[in-house]
């Protein structure tokens, strides 16, 4: 796997707590400037010297997604090799006593993906070149640099 390029945009935030509470500070925040559709992802895999047809890859991935969803909704955590550990999480309203916590306290559910050793934050940082989004647009697209 080669080096990737991660883009960032400069944003202003004012933390509400901690040692910098109330101070306007500038931060780098990740920019995803492209989205690949599922079909394009399938094509991408099939074009990487895969012995499997695009249709076979599509079917296997669709079945994988169906099974992953089924298992997670059944309360299981599923580790997909080095990709990550998938599980369900929830947010709930705080209650004054243990007895008051019920299913009605749950406000939402969400997917949790925890990275693994090969996808650790430190490993990801080693594998990415970090550039400002406006610099990336100017150098890659040949256009003028601007703040999109």
JSON list of C-alpha atoms in Angstrom, two decimals:
[
{"chain": "A", "resi": 1, "resn": "UNK", "atom": "CA", "xyz": [0.00, 0.00, 0.00]},
{"chain": "A", "resi": 2, "resn": "UNK", "atom": "CA", "xyz": [1.42, 3.37, -1.02]},
{"chain": "A", "resi": 3, "resn": "UNK", "atom": "CA", "xyz": [1.29, 6.77, 0.56]},
{"chain": "A", "resi": 4, "resn": "UNK", "atom": "CA", "xyz": [-2.11, 8.48, 0.47]},
{"chain": "A", "resi": 5, "resn": "UNK", "atom": "CA", "xyz": [-2.96, 12.16, 0.59]},
{"chain": "A", "resi": 6, "resn": "UNK", "atom": "CA", "xyz": [-5.12, 13.52, 3.40]},
{"chain": "A", "resi": 7, "resn": "UNK", "atom": "CA", "xyz": [-6.44, 17.03, 2.99]},
{"chain": "A", "resi": 8, "resn": "UNK", "atom": "CA", "xyz": [-7.36, 19.48, 5.72]},
{"chain": "A", "resi": 9, "resn": "UNK", "atom": "CA", "xyz": [-9.29, 22.72, 5.91]},
{"chain": "A", "resi": 10, "resn": "UNK", "atom": "CA", "xyz": [-8.58, 25.49, 8.46]},
{"chain": "A", "resi": 11, "resn": "UNK", "atom": "CA", "xyz": [-11.53, 26.14, 10.78]},
{"chain": "A", "resi": 12, "resn": "UNK", "atom": "CA", "xyz": [-12.10, 28.47, 13.70]},
{"chain": "A", "resi": 13, "resn": "UNK", "atom": "CA", "xyz": [-13.58, 27.13, 16.93]},
{"chain": "A", "resi": 14, "resn": "UNK", "atom": "CA", "xyz": [-14.07, 28.49, 20.44]},
{"chain": "A", "resi": 15, "resn": "UNK", "atom": "CA", "xyz": [-13.77, 25.70, 23.03]},
{"chain": "A", "resi": 16, "resn": "UNK", "atom": "CA", "xyz": [-16.43, 25.89, 25.75]},
{"chain": "A", "resi": 17, "resn": "UNK", "atom": "CA", "xyz": [-14.40, 24.09, 28.41]},
{"chain": "A", "resi": 18, "resn": "UNK", "atom": "CA", "xyz": [-10.81, 23.34, 29.35]},
{"chain": "A", "resi": 19, "resn": "UNK", "atom": "CA", "xyz": [-7.79, 25.60, 29.53]},
{"chain": "A", "resi": 20, "resn": "UNK", "atom": "CA", "xyz": [-8.68, 27.32, 26.22]},
{"chain": "A", "resi": 21, "resn": "UNK", "atom": "CA", "xyz": [-12.36, 27.94, 27.07]},
{"chain": "A", "resi": 22, "resn": "UNK", "atom": "CA", "xyz": [-13.66, 31.06, 25.38]},
{"chain": "A", "resi": 23, "resn": "UNK", "atom": "CA", "xyz": [-10.55, 31.54, 23.19]},
{"chain": "A", "resi": 24, "resn": "UNK", "atom": "CA", "xyz": [-10.98, 31.60, 19.43]},
{"chain": "A", "resi": 25, "resn": "UNK", "atom": "CA", "xyz": [-8.48, 29.08, 18.04]},
{"chain": "A", "resi": 26, "resn": "UNK", "atom": "CA", "xyz": [-7.75, 27.68, 14.60]},
{"chain": "A", "resi": 27, "resn": "UNK", "atom": "CA", "xyz": [-7.66, 23.97, 13.85]},
{"chain": "A", "resi": 28, "resn": "UNK", "atom": "CA", "xyz": [-7.04, 21.64, 10.93]},
{"chain": "A", "resi": 29, "resn": "UNK", "atom": "CA", "xyz": [-10.03, 19.44, 10.13]},
{"chain": "A", "resi": 30, "resn": "UNK", "atom": "CA", "xyz": [-10.07, 16.55, 7.66]},
{"chain": "A", "resi": 31, "resn": "UNK", "atom": "CA", "xyz": [-11.64, 17.10, 4.26]},
{"chain": "A", "resi": 32, "resn": "UNK", "atom": "CA", "xyz": [-13.09, 14.30, 2.18]},
{"chain": "A", "resi": 33, "resn": "UNK", "atom": "CA", "xyz": [-13.29, 15.88, -1.24]},
{"chain": "A", "resi": 34, "resn": "UNK", "atom": "CA", "xyz": [-14.56, 12.85, -3.13]},
{"chain": "A", "resi": 35, "resn": "UNK", "atom": "CA", "xyz": [-17.01, 10.06, -2.51]},
{"chain": "A", "resi": 36, "resn": "UNK", "atom": "CA", "xyz": [-16.73, 6.72, -4.23]},
{"chain": "A", "resi": 37, "resn": "UNK", "atom": "CA", "xyz": [-20.00, 4.91, -4.85]},
{"chain": "A", "resi": 38, "resn": "UNK", "atom": "CA", "xyz": [-20.39, 1.26, -3.95]},
{"chain": "A", "resi": 39, "resn": "UNK", "atom": "CA", "xyz": [-20.45, 0.35, -7.65]},
{"chain": "A", "resi": 40, "resn": "UNK", "atom": "CA", "xyz": [-17.24, 2.30, -8.29]},
{"chain": "A", "resi": 41, "resn": "UNK", "atom": "CA", "xyz": [-15.64, 0.56, -5.30]},
{"chain": "A", "resi": 42, "resn": "UNK", "atom": "CA", "xyz": [-16.59, -2.84, -6.74]},
{"chain": "A", "resi": 43, "resn": "UNK", "atom": "CA", "xyz": [-15.08, -1.85, -10.09]},
{"chain": "A", "resi": 44, "resn": "UNK", "atom": "CA", "xyz": [-11.94, -0.60, -8.34]},
{"chain": "A", "resi": 45, "resn": "UNK", "atom": "CA", "xyz": [-11.47, -3.97, -6.62]},
{"chain": "A", "resi": 46, "resn": "UNK", "atom": "CA", "xyz": [-12.12, -5.95, -9.80]},
{"chain": "A", "resi": 47, "resn": "UNK", "atom": "CA", "xyz": [-9.52, -3.93, -11.70]},
{"chain": "A", "resi": 48, "resn": "UNK", "atom": "CA", "xyz": [-6.74, -4.68, -9.18]},
{"chain": "A", "resi": 49, "resn": "UNK", "atom": "CA", "xyz": [-5.64, -7.96, -10.78]},
{"chain": "A", "resi": 50, "resn": "UNK", "atom": "CA", "xyz": [-8.51, -9.79, -9.15]},
{"chain": "A", "resi": 51, "resn": "UNK", "atom": "CA", "xyz": [-9.33, -13.27, -10.47]},
{"chain": "A", "resi": 52, "resn": "UNK", "atom": "CA", "xyz": [-12.97, -12.59, -9.59]},
{"chain": "A", "resi": 53, "resn": "UNK", "atom": "CA", "xyz": [-15.48, -10.91, -11.84]},
{"chain": "A", "resi": 54, "resn": "UNK", "atom": "CA", "xyz": [-17.08, -7.60, -10.96]},
{"chain": "A", "resi": 55, "resn": "UNK", "atom": "CA", "xyz": [-20.38, -9.47, -10.43]},
{"chain": "A", "resi": 56, "resn": "UNK", "atom": "CA", "xyz": [-18.82, -11.96, -8.01]},
{"chain": "A", "resi": 57, "resn": "UNK", "atom": "CA", "xyz": [-17.18, -9.16, -6.00]},
{"chain": "A", "resi": 58, "resn": "UNK", "atom": "CA", "xyz": [-20.48, -7.24, -5.94]},
{"chain": "A", "resi": 59, "resn": "UNK", "atom": "CA", "xyz": [-22.38, -10.29, -4.67]},
{"chain": "A", "resi": 60, "resn": "UNK", "atom": "CA", "xyz": [-19.85, -11.15, -1.98]},
{"chain": "A", "resi": 61, "resn": "UNK", "atom": "CA", "xyz": [-19.75, -7.56, -0.70]},
{"chain": "A", "resi": 62, "resn": "UNK", "atom": "CA", "xyz": [-23.56, -7.27, -0.67]},
{"chain": "A", "resi": 63, "resn": "UNK", "atom": "CA", "xyz": [-23.84, -10.54, 1.30]},
{"chain": "A", "resi": 64, "resn": "UNK", "atom": "CA", "xyz": [-21.08, -9.32, 3.64]},
{"chain": "A", "resi": 65, "resn": "UNK", "atom": "CA", "xyz": [-22.97, -6.09, 4.32]},
{"chain": "A", "resi": 66, "resn": "UNK", "atom": "CA", "xyz": [-26.24, -7.96, 4.93]},
{"chain": "A", "resi": 67, "resn": "UNK", "atom": "CA", "xyz": [-24.58, -10.36, 7.38]},
{"chain": "A", "resi": 68, "resn": "UNK", "atom": "CA", "xyz": [-22.64, -7.59, 9.12]},
{"chain": "A", "resi": 69, "resn": "UNK", "atom": "CA", "xyz": [-25.84, -5.63, 9.68]},
{"chain": "A", "resi": 70, "resn": "UNK", "atom": "CA", "xyz": [-27.70, -8.73, 10.94]},
{"chain": "A", "resi": 71, "resn": "UNK", "atom": "CA", "xyz": [-24.94, -9.64, 13.43]},
{"chain": "A", "resi": 72, "resn": "UNK", "atom": "CA", "xyz": [-24.44, -6.10, 14.72]},
{"chain": "A", "resi": 73, "resn": "UNK", "atom": "CA", "xyz": [-28.17, -5.62, 15.22]},
{"chain": "A", "resi": 74, "resn": "UNK", "atom": "CA", "xyz": [-28.13, -8.88, 17.20]},
{"chain": "A", "resi": 75, "resn": "UNK", "atom": "CA", "xyz": [-25.62, -7.33, 19.62]},
{"chain": "A", "resi": 76, "resn": "UNK", "atom": "CA", "xyz": [-22.47, -8.98, 18.30]},
{"chain": "A", "resi": 77, "resn": "UNK", "atom": "CA", "xyz": [-19.17, -7.25, 17.55]},
{"chain": "A", "resi": 78, "resn": "UNK", "atom": "CA", "xyz": [-17.69, -8.31, 14.23]},
{"chain": "A", "resi": 79, "resn": "UNK", "atom": "CA", "xyz": [-13.97, -8.07, 13.48]},
{"chain": "A", "resi": 80, "resn": "UNK", "atom": "CA", "xyz": [-13.26, -7.84, 9.76]},
{"chain": "A", "resi": 81, "resn": "UNK", "atom": "CA", "xyz": [-9.58, -8.78, 9.76]},
{"chain": "A", "resi": 82, "resn": "UNK", "atom": "CA", "xyz": [-7.47, -5.61, 9.80]},
{"chain": "A", "resi": 83, "resn": "UNK", "atom": "CA", "xyz": [-10.30, -3.37, 8.60]},
{"chain": "A", "resi": 84, "resn": "UNK", "atom": "CA", "xyz": [-11.84, -2.89, 12.03]},
{"chain": "A", "resi": 85, "resn": "UNK", "atom": "CA", "xyz": [-14.14, -4.09, 14.78]},
{"chain": "A", "resi": 86, "resn": "UNK", "atom": "CA", "xyz": [-17.77, -3.19, 14.05]},
{"chain": "A", "resi": 87, "resn": "UNK", "atom": "CA", "xyz": [-20.38, -2.91, 16.80]},
{"chain": "A", "resi": 88, "resn": "UNK", "atom": "CA", "xyz": [-23.46, -0.96, 17.80]},
{"chain": "A", "resi": 89, "resn": "UNK", "atom": "CA", "xyz": [-23.40, 1.98, 20.18]},
{"chain": "A", "resi": 90, "resn": "UNK", "atom": "CA", "xyz": [-26.13, 4.04, 21.72]},
{"chain": "A", "resi": 91, "resn": "UNK", "atom": "CA", "xyz": [-26.77, 7.41, 23.27]},
{"chain": "A", "resi": 92, "resn": "UNK", "atom": "CA", "xyz": [-29.20, 7.80, 26.12]},
{"chain": "A", "resi": 93, "resn": "UNK", "atom": "CA", "xyz": [-30.74, 10.39, 28.35]},
{"chain": "A", "resi": 94, "resn": "UNK", "atom": "CA", "xyz": [-29.28, 10.54, 31.84]},
{"chain": "A", "resi": 95, "resn": "UNK", "atom": "CA", "xyz": [-31.65, 9.37, 34.57]},
{"chain": "A", "resi": 96, "resn": "UNK", "atom": "CA", "xyz": [-31.49, 10.15, 38.28]},
{"chain": "A", "resi": 97, "resn": "UNK", "atom": "CA", "xyz": [-31.56, 6.54, 39.44]},
{"chain": "A", "resi": 98, "resn": "UNK", "atom": "CA", "xyz": [-30.60, 3.15, 38.04]},
{"chain": "A", "resi": 99, "resn": "UNK", "atom": "CA", "xyz": [-34.23, 2.03, 38.16]},
{"chain": "A", "resi": 100, "resn": "UNK", "atom": "CA", "xyz": [-35.33, 4.88, 35.89]},
{"chain": "A", "resi": 101, "resn": "UNK", "atom": "CA", "xyz": [-33.05, 3.73, 33.05]},
{"chain": "A", "resi": 102, "resn": "UNK", "atom": "CA", "xyz": [-35.25, 1.91, 30.51]},
{"chain": "A", "resi": 103, "resn": "UNK", "atom": "CA", "xyz": [-35.39, 1.39, 26.76]},
{"chain": "A", "resi": 104, "resn": "UNK", "atom": "CA", "xyz": [-37.22, 4.73, 26.63]},
{"chain": "A", "resi": 105, "resn": "UNK", "atom": "CA", "xyz": [-34.00, 6.37, 27.89]},
{"chain": "A", "resi": 106, "resn": "UNK", "atom": "CA", "xyz": [-32.23, 5.41, 24.65]},
{"chain": "A", "resi": 107, "resn": "UNK", "atom": "CA", "xyz": [-32.16, 8.39, 22.32]},
{"chain": "A", "resi": 108, "resn": "UNK", "atom": "CA", "xyz": [-30.30, 6.88, 19.40]},
{"chain": "A", "resi": 109, "resn": "UNK", "atom": "CA", "xyz": [-28.13, 4.08, 18.08]},
{"chain": "A", "resi": 110, "resn": "UNK", "atom": "CA", "xyz": [-25.06, 4.32, 15.86]},
{"chain": "A", "resi": 111, "resn": "UNK", "atom": "CA", "xyz": [-22.38, 2.22, 14.25]},
{"chain": "A", "resi": 112, "resn": "UNK", "atom": "CA", "xyz": [-18.99, 2.06, 15.94]},
{"chain": "A", "resi": 113, "resn": "UNK", "atom": "CA", "xyz": [-15.90, 1.09, 13.97]},
{"chain": "A", "resi": 114, "resn": "UNK", "atom": "CA", "xyz": [-12.73, 0.67, 16.00]},
{"chain": "A", "resi": 115, "resn": "UNK", "atom": "CA", "xyz": [-9.51, 0.53, 14.09]},
{"chain": "A", "resi": 116, "resn": "UNK", "atom": "CA", "xyz": [-7.02, -2.31, 14.48]},
{"chain": "A", "resi": 117, "resn": "UNK", "atom": "CA", "xyz": [-3.24, -2.55, 14.72]},
{"chain": "A", "resi": 118, "resn": "UNK", "atom": "CA", "xyz": [-2.66, -2.19, 10.97]},
{"chain": "A", "resi": 119, "resn": "UNK", "atom": "CA", "xyz": [-5.23, 0.61, 10.82]},
{"chain": "A", "resi": 120, "resn": "UNK", "atom": "CA", "xyz": [-4.17, 2.29, 14.07]},
{"chain": "A", "resi": 121, "resn": "UNK", "atom": "CA", "xyz": [-4.08, 6.07, 14.21]},
{"chain": "A", "resi": 122, "resn": "UNK", "atom": "CA", "xyz": [-0.27, 6.00, 14.34]},
{"chain": "A", "resi": 123, "resn": "UNK", "atom": "CA", "xyz": [-0.09, 3.68, 11.32]},
{"chain": "A", "resi": 124, "resn": "UNK", "atom": "CA", "xyz": [-2.56, 5.81, 9.34]},
{"chain": "A", "resi": 125, "resn": "UNK", "atom": "CA", "xyz": [-0.47, 8.92, 10.04]},
{"chain": "A", "resi": 126, "resn": "UNK", "atom": "CA", "xyz": [2.64, 7.14, 8.72]},
{"chain": "A", "resi": 127, "resn": "UNK", "atom": "CA", "xyz": [0.80, 6.24, 5.50]},
{"chain": "A", "resi": 128, "resn": "UNK", "atom": "CA", "xyz": [-0.58, 9.67, 4.62]},
{"chain": "A", "resi": 129, "resn": "UNK", "atom": "CA", "xyz": [0.86, 12.87, 3.27]},
{"chain": "A", "resi": 130, "resn": "UNK", "atom": "CA", "xyz": [-1.03, 15.78, 4.87]},
{"chain": "A", "resi": 131, "resn": "UNK", "atom": "CA", "xyz": [-1.70, 18.88, 2.77]},
{"chain": "A", "resi": 132, "resn": "UNK", "atom": "CA", "xyz": [-3.98, 21.89, 3.01]},
{"chain": "A", "resi": 133, "resn": "UNK", "atom": "CA", "xyz": [-7.11, 21.41, 0.90]},
{"chain": "A", "resi": 134, "resn": "UNK", "atom": "CA", "xyz": [-6.55, 24.64, -1.04]},
{"chain": "A", "resi": 135, "resn": "UNK", "atom": "CA", "xyz": [-2.93, 23.61, -1.78]},
{"chain": "A", "resi": 136, "resn": "UNK", "atom": "CA", "xyz": [-4.15, 20.19, -2.92]},
{"chain": "A", "resi": 137, "resn": "UNK", "atom": "CA", "xyz": [-6.76, 21.72, -5.23]},
{"chain": "A", "resi": 138, "resn": "UNK", "atom": "CA", "xyz": [-4.21, 24.11, -6.74]},
{"chain": "A", "resi": 139, "resn": "UNK", "atom": "CA", "xyz": [-1.48, 21.52, -7.27]},
{"chain": "A", "resi": 140, "resn": "UNK", "atom": "CA", "xyz": [-3.67, 18.60, -8.37]},
{"chain": "A", "resi": 141, "resn": "UNK", "atom": "CA", "xyz": [-6.28, 20.40, -10.39]},
{"chain": "A", "resi": 142, "resn": "UNK", "atom": "CA", "xyz": [-4.14, 23.14, -11.92]},
{"chain": "A", "resi": 143, "resn": "UNK", "atom": "CA", "xyz": [-6.68, 25.75, -10.78]},
{"chain": "A", "resi": 144, "resn": "UNK", "atom": "CA", "xyz": [-6.19, 28.65, -8.47]},
{"chain": "A", "resi": 145, "resn": "UNK", "atom": "CA", "xyz": [-5.80, 28.18, -4.77]},
{"chain": "A", "resi": 146, "resn": "UNK", "atom": "CA", "xyz": [-8.76, 29.38, -2.80]},
{"chain": "A", "resi": 147, "resn": "UNK", "atom": "CA", "xyz": [-10.64, 28.53, 0.30]},
{"chain": "A", "resi": 148, "resn": "UNK", "atom": "CA", "xyz": [-13.45, 26.25, -0.93]}
]
